[in-house]
């Protein structure tokens, strides 16, 4: 706002100076243009505050051009015949003095349209930002229930079979709940916190699938201080458990070196009952989030041979 006011003040000072000292036939004390400036200022700001917003909103562009031309014509005649009293013809008057009316009108009309364009651009950017945030929240909200329900089922089983060990699992679940419900609302979290969440999840899965599935989980992290978007890796890992068969192998490896994170996950599957589309349904939200957050700094690959394998590579900061 301050910069806009400064632009207006500087323009009028420059405009009056040029009009009086470079194009005037009179001394500045005698020049009737000084009296006309007040009328000209009124015309300019009525145009900016009333006419331009009205005609642009109604999209009456051609009509506005005619109104603009009429204002310029009659204002110039007013200056010639009332203030300057030059006694010249209409054409001579327009030839000599029209520029004094047109310059401020055109300049401030341009400034008004420029500001309006910039405001619209800001609104568009804000809408895009809000849409992006809503979409990311929606995608994350689809992840949360799966993680929590699996953990609750595991605790329920232990409460029946091994009640002495259930409290420790409840603490793990509390930690994961905190992560999912609160920490995951942030744009990024520490890699250490996300890996801790994965560790807890893998502990739950190892207990839940004990004697039914063979789980191989390994991790190698050089820097825990890096940042990562929350709840990305869990989608890949959950997908492996969801589509793996009984008495099958599930391999999960997470490694980070020089800011590059790799997550490799593979599992056995029933070739007769499971298709590529079945696997990808669970990973579509992940791919959408990766495109929105990491754009060109990630790669996500699937392969289906004897095992279904997912490979994710991210550049972290």
mmCIF file of N, CA and C in Angstrom, residues 9-135:
data_model
loop_
_atom_site.group_PDB
_atom_site.id
_atom_site.type_symbol
_atom_site.label_atom_id
_atom_site.label_comp_id
_atom_site.label_asym_id
_atom_site.label_seq_id
_atom_site.Cartn_x
_atom_site.Cartn_y
_atom_site.Cartn_z
ATOM 1 N N UNK A 9 2.089 9.765 -5.768
ATOM 2 C CA UNK A 9 2.654 11.080 -5.437
ATOM 3 C C UNK A 9 3.754 11.459 -6.421
ATOM 4 N N UNK A 10 4.642 10.523 -6.708
ATOM 5 C CA UNK A 10 5.743 10.807 -7.632
ATOM 6 C C UNK A 10 5.229 11.119 -9.027
ATOM 7 N N UNK A 11 4.207 10.401 -9.461
ATOM 8 C CA UNK A 11 3.664 10.672 -10.799
ATOM 9 C C UNK A 11 3.122 12.095 -10.892
ATOM 10 N N UNK A 12 2.296 12.485 -9.908
ATOM 11 C CA UNK A 12 1.676 13.807 -9.981
ATOM 12 C C UNK A 12 2.725 14.912 -9.894
ATOM 13 N N UNK A 13 3.750 14.716 -9.106
ATOM 14 C CA UNK A 13 4.820 15.713 -9.023
ATOM 15 C C UNK A 13 5.543 15.844 -10.368
ATOM 16 N N UNK A 14 5.872 14.712 -10.967
ATOM 17 C CA UNK A 14 6.562 14.724 -12.259
ATOM 18 C C UNK A 14 5.660 15.306 -13.337
ATOM 19 N N UNK A 15 4.393 14.929 -13.318
ATOM 20 C CA UNK A 15 3.441 15.385 -14.324
ATOM 21 C C UNK A 15 3.268 16.900 -14.281
ATOM 22 N N UNK A 16 3.111 17.454 -13.093
ATOM 23 C CA UNK A 16 2.952 18.903 -12.942
ATOM 24 C C UNK A 16 4.222 19.625 -13.363
ATOM 25 N N UNK A 17 5.378 19.081 -12.978
ATOM 26 C CA UNK A 17 6.648 19.699 -13.355
ATOM 27 C C UNK A 17 6.807 19.766 -14.872
ATOM 28 N N UNK A 18 6.567 18.645 -15.550
ATOM 29 C CA UNK A 18 6.709 18.594 -17.015
ATOM 30 C C UNK A 18 5.719 19.545 -17.677
ATOM 31 N N UNK A 19 4.482 19.542 -17.159
ATOM 32 C CA UNK A 19 3.443 20.389 -17.763
ATOM 33 C C UNK A 19 3.785 21.872 -17.640
ATOM 34 N N UNK A 20 4.340 22.272 -16.529
ATOM 35 C CA UNK A 20 4.584 23.699 -16.273
ATOM 36 C C UNK A 20 5.883 24.209 -16.859
ATOM 37 N N UNK A 21 6.938 23.430 -16.782
ATOM 38 C CA UNK A 21 8.264 23.943 -17.117
ATOM 39 C C UNK A 21 8.781 23.531 -18.494
ATOM 40 N N UNK A 22 8.102 22.583 -19.125
ATOM 41 C CA UNK A 22 8.615 22.131 -20.416
ATOM 42 C C UNK A 22 7.656 22.410 -21.567
ATOM 43 N N UNK A 23 6.338 22.414 -21.302
ATOM 44 C CA UNK A 23 5.377 22.570 -22.396
ATOM 45 C C UNK A 23 4.486 23.799 -22.242
ATOM 46 N N UNK A 24 4.696 24.539 -21.183
ATOM 47 C CA UNK A 24 3.791 25.662 -20.927
ATOM 48 C C UNK A 24 4.291 26.955 -21.574
ATOM 49 N N UNK A 25 3.353 27.759 -22.057
ATOM 50 C CA UNK A 25 3.687 29.067 -22.599
ATOM 51 C C UNK A 25 3.598 30.145 -21.517
ATOM 52 N N UNK A 26 3.172 29.747 -20.316
ATOM 53 C CA UNK A 26 2.984 30.706 -19.240
ATOM 54 C C UNK A 26 4.010 30.479 -18.138
ATOM 55 N N UNK A 27 4.172 31.499 -17.264
ATOM 56 C CA UNK A 27 4.933 31.283 -16.051
ATOM 57 C C UNK A 27 4.088 30.413 -15.114
ATOM 58 N N UNK A 28 4.773 29.639 -14.271
ATOM 59 C CA UNK A 28 4.010 28.668 -13.468
ATOM 60 C C UNK A 28 3.016 29.351 -12.526
ATOM 61 N N UNK A 29 3.309 30.575 -12.098
ATOM 62 C CA UNK A 29 2.369 31.245 -11.201
ATOM 63 C C UNK A 29 1.084 31.638 -11.936
ATOM 64 N N UNK A 30 1.199 31.859 -13.221
ATOM 65 C CA UNK A 30 0.052 32.315 -13.997
ATOM 66 C C UNK A 30 -0.661 31.193 -14.736
ATOM 67 N N UNK A 31 -0.052 30.045 -14.778
ATOM 68 C CA UNK A 31 -0.588 28.964 -15.615
ATOM 69 C C UNK A 31 -1.898 28.415 -15.059
ATOM 70 N N UNK A 32 -2.980 28.435 -15.864
ATOM 71 C CA UNK A 32 -4.277 27.914 -15.396
ATOM 72 C C UNK A 32 -4.268 26.397 -15.203
ATOM 73 N N UNK A 33 -3.210 25.736 -15.664
ATOM 74 C CA UNK A 33 -3.140 24.285 -15.501
ATOM 75 C C UNK A 33 -3.150 23.897 -14.020
ATOM 76 N N UNK A 34 -2.548 24.748 -13.169
ATOM 77 C CA UNK A 34 -2.542 24.455 -11.736
ATOM 78 C C UNK A 34 -3.969 24.374 -11.187
ATOM 79 N N UNK A 35 -4.859 25.195 -11.727
ATOM 80 C CA UNK A 35 -6.254 25.144 -11.292
ATOM 81 C C UNK A 35 -6.947 23.892 -11.836
ATOM 82 N N UNK A 36 -6.531 23.478 -13.032
ATOM 83 C CA UNK A 36 -7.155 22.327 -13.684
ATOM 84 C C UNK A 36 -6.728 21.002 -13.042
ATOM 85 N N UNK A 37 -5.566 21.012 -12.371
ATOM 86 C CA UNK A 37 -5.050 19.766 -11.786
ATOM 87 C C UNK A 37 -6.060 19.151 -10.826
ATOM 88 N N UNK A 38 -6.721 20.003 -10.020
ATOM 89 C CA UNK A 38 -7.702 19.482 -9.063
ATOM 90 C C UNK A 38 -8.828 18.751 -9.780
ATOM 91 N N UNK A 39 -9.311 19.337 -10.904
ATOM 92 C CA UNK A 39 -10.347 18.674 -11.702
ATOM 93 C C UNK A 39 -9.808 17.378 -12.295
ATOM 94 N N UNK A 40 -8.578 17.419 -12.777
ATOM 95 C CA UNK A 40 -7.974 16.240 -13.408
ATOM 96 C C UNK A 40 -7.795 15.101 -12.407
ATOM 97 N N UNK A 41 -7.368 15.449 -11.190
ATOM 98 C CA UNK A 41 -7.218 14.425 -10.134
ATOM 99 C C UNK A 41 -8.566 13.770 -9.854
ATOM 100 N N UNK A 42 -9.617 14.581 -9.778
ATOM 101 C CA UNK A 42 -10.962 14.034 -9.542
ATOM 102 C C UNK A 42 -11.368 13.084 -10.661
ATOM 103 N N UNK A 43 -11.144 13.491 -11.908
ATOM 104 C CA UNK A 43 -11.493 12.654 -13.059
ATOM 105 C C UNK A 43 -10.738 11.316 -13.005
ATOM 106 N N UNK A 44 -9.441 11.397 -12.716
ATOM 107 C CA UNK A 44 -8.608 10.179 -12.693
ATOM 108 C C UNK A 44 -9.100 9.187 -11.642
ATOM 109 N N UNK A 45 -9.392 9.672 -10.427
ATOM 110 C CA UNK A 45 -9.750 8.745 -9.359
ATOM 111 C C UNK A 45 -11.199 8.294 -9.420
ATOM 112 N N UNK A 46 -12.062 9.103 -10.024
ATOM 113 C CA UNK A 46 -13.417 8.611 -10.304
ATOM 114 C C UNK A 46 -13.348 7.471 -11.316
ATOM 115 N N UNK A 47 -12.475 7.640 -12.311
ATOM 116 C CA UNK A 47 -12.276 6.578 -13.297
ATOM 117 C C UNK A 47 -11.754 5.302 -12.636
ATOM 118 N N UNK A 48 -10.750 5.436 -11.749
ATOM 119 C CA UNK A 48 -10.129 4.268 -11.118
ATOM 120 C C UNK A 48 -11.038 3.591 -10.095
ATOM 121 N N UNK A 49 -11.767 4.387 -9.336
ATOM 122 C CA UNK A 49 -12.553 3.831 -8.243
ATOM 123 C C UNK A 49 -13.958 3.405 -8.650
ATOM 124 N N UNK A 50 -14.512 4.056 -9.691
ATOM 125 C CA UNK A 50 -15.895 3.767 -10.065
ATOM 126 C C UNK A 50 -16.030 3.181 -11.478
ATOM 127 N N UNK A 51 -15.522 3.914 -12.454
ATOM 128 C CA UNK A 51 -15.778 3.529 -13.841
ATOM 129 C C UNK A 51 -15.064 2.220 -14.227
ATOM 130 N N UNK A 52 -13.764 2.166 -14.001
ATOM 131 C CA UNK A 52 -13.008 0.968 -14.379
ATOM 132 C C UNK A 52 -13.553 -0.294 -13.699
ATOM 133 N N UNK A 53 -13.722 -0.304 -12.375
ATOM 134 C CA UNK A 53 -14.267 -1.522 -11.746
ATOM 135 C C UNK A 53 -15.634 -1.924 -12.286
ATOM 136 N N UNK A 54 -16.496 -0.910 -12.533
ATOM 137 C CA UNK A 54 -17.838 -1.220 -13.024
ATOM 138 C C UNK A 54 -17.804 -1.837 -14.417
ATOM 139 N N UNK A 55 -17.133 -1.184 -15.360
ATOM 140 C CA UNK A 55 -17.140 -1.663 -16.743
ATOM 141 C C UNK A 55 -16.357 -2.973 -16.900
ATOM 142 N N UNK A 56 -15.282 -3.130 -16.151
ATOM 143 C CA UNK A 56 -14.517 -4.391 -16.233
ATOM 144 C C UNK A 56 -15.327 -5.538 -15.650
ATOM 145 N N UNK A 57 -16.004 -5.286 -14.535
ATOM 146 C CA UNK A 57 -16.827 -6.330 -13.917
ATOM 147 C C UNK A 57 -17.950 -6.762 -14.847
ATOM 148 N N UNK A 58 -18.565 -5.780 -15.527
ATOM 149 C CA UNK A 58 -19.661 -6.088 -16.457
ATOM 150 C C UNK A 58 -19.150 -6.537 -17.827
ATOM 151 N N UNK A 59 -17.830 -6.457 -18.018
ATOM 152 C CA UNK A 59 -17.202 -6.817 -19.289
ATOM 153 C C UNK A 59 -17.715 -5.969 -20.456
ATOM 154 N N UNK A 60 -17.954 -4.702 -20.166
ATOM 155 C CA UNK A 60 -18.403 -3.757 -21.190
ATOM 156 C C UNK A 60 -17.183 -2.984 -21.704
ATOM 157 N N UNK A 61 -16.285 -3.699 -22.322
ATOM 158 C CA UNK A 61 -14.998 -3.112 -22.693
ATOM 159 C C UNK A 61 -15.145 -2.045 -23.789
ATOM 160 N N UNK A 62 -15.937 -2.352 -24.810
ATOM 161 C CA UNK A 62 -16.100 -1.401 -25.918
ATOM 162 C C UNK A 62 -16.786 -0.126 -25.431
ATOM 163 N N UNK A 63 -17.811 -0.308 -24.599
ATOM 164 C CA UNK A 63 -18.511 0.849 -24.056
ATOM 165 C C UNK A 63 -17.572 1.698 -23.202
ATOM 166 N N UNK A 64 -16.706 1.045 -22.463
ATOM 167 C CA UNK A 64 -15.753 1.786 -21.632
ATOM 168 C C UNK A 64 -14.804 2.617 -22.494
ATOM 169 N N UNK A 65 -14.396 2.087 -23.627
ATOM 170 C CA UNK A 65 -13.515 2.833 -24.528
ATOM 171 C C UNK A 65 -14.198 4.125 -24.980
ATOM 172 N N UNK A 66 -15.481 4.028 -25.294
ATOM 173 C CA UNK A 66 -16.218 5.222 -25.706
ATOM 174 C C UNK A 66 -16.345 6.220 -24.545
ATOM 175 N N UNK A 67 -16.618 5.718 -23.346
ATOM 176 C CA UNK A 67 -16.724 6.592 -22.172
ATOM 177 C C UNK A 67 -15.381 7.245 -21.890
ATOM 178 N N UNK A 68 -14.322 6.462 -22.005
ATOM 179 C CA UNK A 68 -12.963 6.971 -21.784
ATOM 180 C C UNK A 68 -12.637 8.091 -22.779
ATOM 181 N N UNK A 69 -12.989 7.859 -24.042
ATOM 182 C CA UNK A 69 -12.730 8.859 -25.080
ATOM 183 C C UNK A 69 -13.555 10.122 -24.829
ATOM 184 N N UNK A 70 -14.797 9.946 -24.410
ATOM 185 C CA UNK A 70 -15.661 11.104 -24.147
ATOM 186 C C UNK A 70 -15.138 11.924 -22.978
ATOM 187 N N UNK A 71 -14.709 11.238 -21.929
ATOM 188 C CA UNK A 71 -14.150 11.956 -20.772
ATOM 189 C C UNK A 71 -12.912 12.746 -21.182
ATOM 190 N N UNK A 72 -12.057 12.112 -21.964
ATOM 191 C CA UNK A 72 -10.825 12.784 -22.409
ATOM 192 C C UNK A 72 -11.149 14.017 -23.258
ATOM 193 N N UNK A 73 -12.121 13.875 -24.158
ATOM 194 C CA UNK A 73 -12.499 14.983 -25.049
ATOM 195 C C UNK A 73 -13.057 16.164 -24.254
ATOM 196 N N UNK A 74 -14.061 15.907 -23.424
ATOM 197 C CA UNK A 74 -14.717 17.000 -22.701
ATOM 198 C C UNK A 74 -13.801 17.614 -21.646
ATOM 199 N N UNK A 75 -12.937 16.813 -21.044
ATOM 200 C CA UNK A 75 -11.988 17.360 -20.068
ATOM 201 C C UNK A 75 -11.004 18.298 -20.751
ATOM 202 N N UNK A 76 -10.557 17.913 -21.944
ATOM 203 C CA UNK A 76 -9.626 18.769 -22.695
ATOM 204 C C UNK A 76 -10.305 20.069 -23.112
ATOM 205 N N UNK A 77 -11.551 19.981 -23.572
ATOM 206 C CA UNK A 77 -12.293 21.189 -23.943
ATOM 207 C C UNK A 77 -12.527 22.084 -22.727
ATOM 208 N N UNK A 78 -12.756 21.458 -21.588
ATOM 209 C CA UNK A 78 -12.937 22.228 -20.352
ATOM 210 C C UNK A 78 -11.668 23.018 -20.045
ATOM 211 N N UNK A 79 -10.532 22.389 -20.200
ATOM 212 C CA UNK A 79 -9.265 23.063 -19.926
ATOM 213 C C UNK A 79 -9.038 24.218 -20.898
ATOM 214 N N UNK A 80 -9.291 23.966 -22.204
ATOM 215 C CA UNK A 80 -9.051 24.993 -23.231
ATOM 216 C C UNK A 80 -9.968 26.202 -23.056
ATOM 217 N N UNK A 81 -11.253 25.941 -22.902
ATOM 218 C CA UNK A 81 -12.244 27.007 -22.968
ATOM 219 C C UNK A 81 -12.522 27.696 -21.636
ATOM 220 N N UNK A 82 -12.318 26.954 -20.521
ATOM 221 C CA UNK A 82 -12.637 27.537 -19.209
ATOM 222 C C UNK A 82 -11.393 28.003 -18.489
ATOM 223 N N UNK A 83 -10.357 27.148 -18.446
ATOM 224 C CA UNK A 83 -9.162 27.492 -17.672
ATOM 225 C C UNK A 83 -8.152 28.290 -18.503
ATOM 226 N N UNK A 84 -7.742 27.729 -19.635
ATOM 227 C CA UNK A 84 -6.736 28.419 -20.464
ATOM 228 C C UNK A 84 -7.345 29.554 -21.293
ATOM 229 N N UNK A 85 -8.610 29.381 -21.685
ATOM 230 C CA UNK A 85 -9.304 30.370 -22.515
ATOM 231 C C UNK A 85 -8.448 30.769 -23.726
ATOM 232 N N UNK A 86 -7.979 29.747 -24.419
ATOM 233 C CA UNK A 86 -7.070 29.999 -25.542
ATOM 234 C C UNK A 86 -7.806 30.450 -26.804
ATOM 235 N N UNK A 87 -9.104 30.223 -26.878
ATOM 236 C CA UNK A 87 -9.879 30.642 -28.039
ATOM 237 C C UNK A 87 -9.558 29.865 -29.297
ATOM 238 N N UNK A 88 -8.899 28.721 -29.163
ATOM 239 C CA UNK A 88 -8.523 27.923 -30.330
ATOM 240 C C UNK A 88 -9.650 26.985 -30.734
ATOM 241 N N UNK A 89 -9.516 26.438 -31.941
ATOM 242 C CA UNK A 89 -10.530 25.514 -32.458
ATOM 243 C C UNK A 89 -10.489 24.201 -31.682
ATOM 244 N N UNK A 90 -11.529 23.386 -31.897
ATOM 245 C CA UNK A 90 -11.598 22.094 -31.203
ATOM 246 C C UNK A 90 -10.388 21.239 -31.532
ATOM 247 N N UNK A 91 -10.014 21.162 -32.830
ATOM 248 C CA UNK A 91 -8.897 20.318 -33.244
ATOM 249 C C UNK A 91 -7.576 20.848 -32.701
ATOM 250 N N UNK A 92 -7.420 22.188 -32.708
ATOM 251 C CA UNK A 92 -6.201 22.797 -32.181
ATOM 252 C C UNK A 92 -6.080 22.530 -30.677
ATOM 253 N N UNK A 93 -7.216 22.612 -30.032
ATOM 254 C CA UNK A 93 -7.252 22.347 -28.583
ATOM 255 C C UNK A 93 -6.836 20.915 -28.282
ATOM 256 N N UNK A 94 -7.399 19.959 -29.042
ATOM 257 C CA UNK A 94 -7.040 18.546 -28.842
ATOM 258 C C UNK A 94 -5.571 18.314 -29.158
ATOM 259 N N UNK A 95 -5.102 18.954 -30.208
ATOM 260 C CA UNK A 95 -3.706 18.781 -30.629
ATOM 261 C C UNK A 95 -2.732 19.284 -29.574
ATOM 262 N N UNK A 96 -3.061 20.389 -28.910
ATOM 263 C CA UNK A 96 -2.129 20.997 -27.968
ATOM 264 C C UNK A 96 -2.268 20.467 -26.535
ATOM 265 N N UNK A 97 -3.484 20.113 -26.131
ATOM 266 C CA UNK A 97 -3.698 19.858 -24.708
ATOM 267 C C UNK A 97 -4.265 18.471 -24.372
ATOM 268 N N UNK A 98 -4.601 17.677 -25.359
ATOM 269 C CA UNK A 98 -5.203 16.377 -25.070
ATOM 270 C C UNK A 98 -4.266 15.488 -24.242
ATOM 271 N N UNK A 99 -2.963 15.631 -24.515
ATOM 272 C CA UNK A 99 -2.014 14.768 -23.810
ATOM 273 C C UNK A 99 -2.071 14.972 -22.292
ATOM 274 N N UNK A 100 -2.391 16.207 -21.846
ATOM 275 C CA UNK A 100 -2.431 16.486 -20.419
ATOM 276 C C UNK A 100 -3.569 15.733 -19.720
ATOM 277 N N UNK A 101 -4.608 15.427 -20.454
ATOM 278 C CA UNK A 101 -5.706 14.641 -19.901
ATOM 279 C C UNK A 101 -5.449 13.142 -20.054
ATOM 280 N N UNK A 102 -4.921 12.781 -21.225
ATOM 281 C CA UNK A 102 -4.729 11.356 -21.510
ATOM 282 C C UNK A 102 -3.631 10.710 -20.665
ATOM 283 N N UNK A 103 -2.533 11.396 -20.470
ATOM 284 C CA UNK A 103 -1.382 10.782 -19.781
ATOM 285 C C UNK A 103 -1.762 10.257 -18.390
ATOM 286 N N UNK A 104 -2.339 11.086 -17.493
ATOM 287 C CA UNK A 104 -2.701 10.528 -16.174
ATOM 288 C C UNK A 104 -3.799 9.478 -16.238
ATOM 289 N N UNK A 105 -4.776 9.682 -17.139
ATOM 290 C CA UNK A 105 -5.842 8.686 -17.257
ATOM 291 C C UNK A 105 -5.297 7.331 -17.691
ATOM 292 N N UNK A 106 -4.463 7.337 -18.730
ATOM 293 C CA UNK A 106 -3.906 6.074 -19.229
ATOM 294 C C UNK A 106 -2.966 5.463 -18.196
ATOM 295 N N UNK A 107 -2.127 6.295 -17.592
ATOM 296 C CA UNK A 107 -1.149 5.772 -16.636
ATOM 297 C C UNK A 107 -1.837 5.097 -15.452
ATOM 298 N N UNK A 108 -2.803 5.776 -14.841
ATOM 299 C CA UNK A 108 -3.445 5.209 -13.654
ATOM 300 C C UNK A 108 -4.406 4.077 -14.001
ATOM 301 N N UNK A 109 -4.946 4.101 -15.221
ATOM 302 C CA UNK A 109 -5.743 2.947 -15.668
ATOM 303 C C UNK A 109 -4.851 1.715 -15.797
ATOM 304 N N UNK A 110 -3.659 1.933 -16.346
ATOM 305 C CA UNK A 110 -2.700 0.822 -16.465
ATOM 306 C C UNK A 110 -2.296 0.308 -15.084
ATOM 307 N N UNK A 111 -2.016 1.224 -14.152
ATOM 308 C CA UNK A 111 -1.643 0.820 -12.794
ATOM 309 C C UNK A 111 -2.767 0.029 -12.143
ATOM 310 N N UNK A 112 -4.011 0.486 -12.340
ATOM 311 C CA UNK A 112 -5.160 -0.221 -11.762
ATOM 312 C C UNK A 112 -5.259 -1.646 -12.300
ATOM 313 N N UNK A 113 -5.128 -1.781 -13.639
ATOM 314 C CA UNK A 113 -5.230 -3.113 -14.247
ATOM 315 C C UNK A 113 -4.060 -4.011 -13.857
ATOM 316 N N UNK A 114 -2.870 -3.407 -13.715
ATOM 317 C CA UNK A 114 -1.709 -4.184 -13.279
ATOM 318 C C UNK A 114 -1.902 -4.712 -11.861
ATOM 319 N N UNK A 115 -2.373 -3.853 -10.966
ATOM 320 C CA UNK A 115 -2.629 -4.282 -9.589
ATOM 321 C C UNK A 115 -3.708 -5.354 -9.518
ATOM 322 N N UNK A 116 -4.737 -5.176 -10.365
ATOM 323 C CA UNK A 116 -5.813 -6.167 -10.399
ATOM 324 C C UNK A 116 -5.284 -7.509 -10.889
ATOM 325 N N UNK A 117 -4.428 -7.485 -11.897
ATOM 326 C CA UNK A 117 -3.833 -8.716 -12.423
ATOM 327 C C UNK A 117 -2.979 -9.402 -11.355
ATOM 328 N N UNK A 118 -2.166 -8.613 -10.646
ATOM 329 C CA UNK A 118 -1.309 -9.184 -9.603
ATOM 330 C C UNK A 118 -2.145 -9.770 -8.461
ATOM 331 N N UNK A 119 -3.238 -9.077 -8.108
ATOM 332 C CA UNK A 119 -4.121 -9.601 -7.056
ATOM 333 C C UNK A 119 -4.752 -10.922 -7.483
ATOM 334 N N UNK A 120 -5.167 -10.983 -8.762
ATOM 335 C CA UNK A 120 -5.752 -12.218 -9.274
ATOM 336 C C UNK A 120 -4.736 -13.353 -9.253
ATOM 337 N N UNK A 121 -3.487 -13.028 -9.602
ATOM 338 C CA UNK A 121 -2.432 -14.046 -9.578
ATOM 339 C C UNK A 121 -2.212 -14.552 -8.162
ATOM 340 N N UNK A 122 -2.245 -13.634 -7.193
ATOM 341 C CA UNK A 122 -2.092 -14.041 -5.795
ATOM 342 C C UNK A 122 -3.250 -14.933 -5.358
ATOM 343 N N UNK A 123 -4.466 -14.588 -5.803
ATOM 344 C CA UNK A 123 -5.635 -15.400 -5.463
ATOM 345 C C UNK A 123 -5.516 -16.794 -6.064
ATOM 346 N N UNK A 124 -5.071 -16.863 -7.322
ATOM 347 C CA UNK A 124 -4.909 -18.164 -7.988
ATOM 348 C C UNK A 124 -3.873 -19.013 -7.258
ATOM 349 N N UNK A 125 -2.746 -18.380 -6.888
ATOM 350 C CA UNK A 125 -1.696 -19.114 -6.168
ATOM 351 C C UNK A 125 -2.201 -19.595 -4.816
ATOM 352 N N UNK A 126 -2.999 -18.757 -4.144
ATOM 353 C CA UNK A 126 -3.536 -19.142 -2.844
ATOM 354 C C UNK A 126 -4.510 -20.306 -2.985
ATOM 355 N N UNK A 127 -5.352 -20.258 -4.023
ATOM 356 C CA UNK A 127 -6.303 -21.353 -4.264
ATOM 357 C C UNK A 127 -5.553 -22.650 -4.570
ATOM 358 N N UNK A 128 -4.499 -22.534 -5.401
ATOM 359 C CA UNK A 128 -3.703 -23.720 -5.719
ATOM 360 C C UNK A 128 -3.065 -24.303 -4.462
ATOM 361 N N UNK A 129 -2.549 -23.418 -3.619
ATOM 362 C CA UNK A 129 -1.914 -23.875 -2.385
ATOM 363 C C UNK A 129 -2.916 -24.574 -1.473
ATOM 364 N N UNK A 130 -4.112 -23.955 -1.326
ATOM 365 C CA UNK A 130 -5.140 -24.557 -0.478
ATOM 366 C C UNK A 130 -5.612 -25.887 -1.053
ATOM 367 N N UNK A 131 -5.746 -25.952 -2.387
ATOM 368 C CA UNK A 131 -6.165 -27.194 -3.027
ATOM 369 C C UNK A 131 -5.124 -28.287 -2.807
ATOM 370 N N UNK A 132 -3.848 -27.909 -2.924
ATOM 371 C CA UNK A 132 -2.770 -28.873 -2.717
ATOM 372 C C UNK A 132 -2.788 -29.392 -1.284
ATOM 373 N N UNK A 133 -2.966 -28.484 -0.324
ATOM 374 C CA UNK A 133 -2.993 -28.895 1.073
ATOM 375 C C UNK A 133 -4.177 -29.811 1.355
ATOM 376 N N UNK A 134 -5.347 -29.477 0.783
ATOM 377 C CA UNK A 134 -6.532 -30.320 0.978
ATOM 378 C C UNK A 134 -6.335 -31.699 0.362
ATOM 379 N N UNK A 135 -5.739 -31.737 -0.827
ATOM 380 C CA UNK A 135 -5.520 -33.021 -1.493
ATOM 381 C C UNK A 135 -4.539 -33.884 -0.710
#
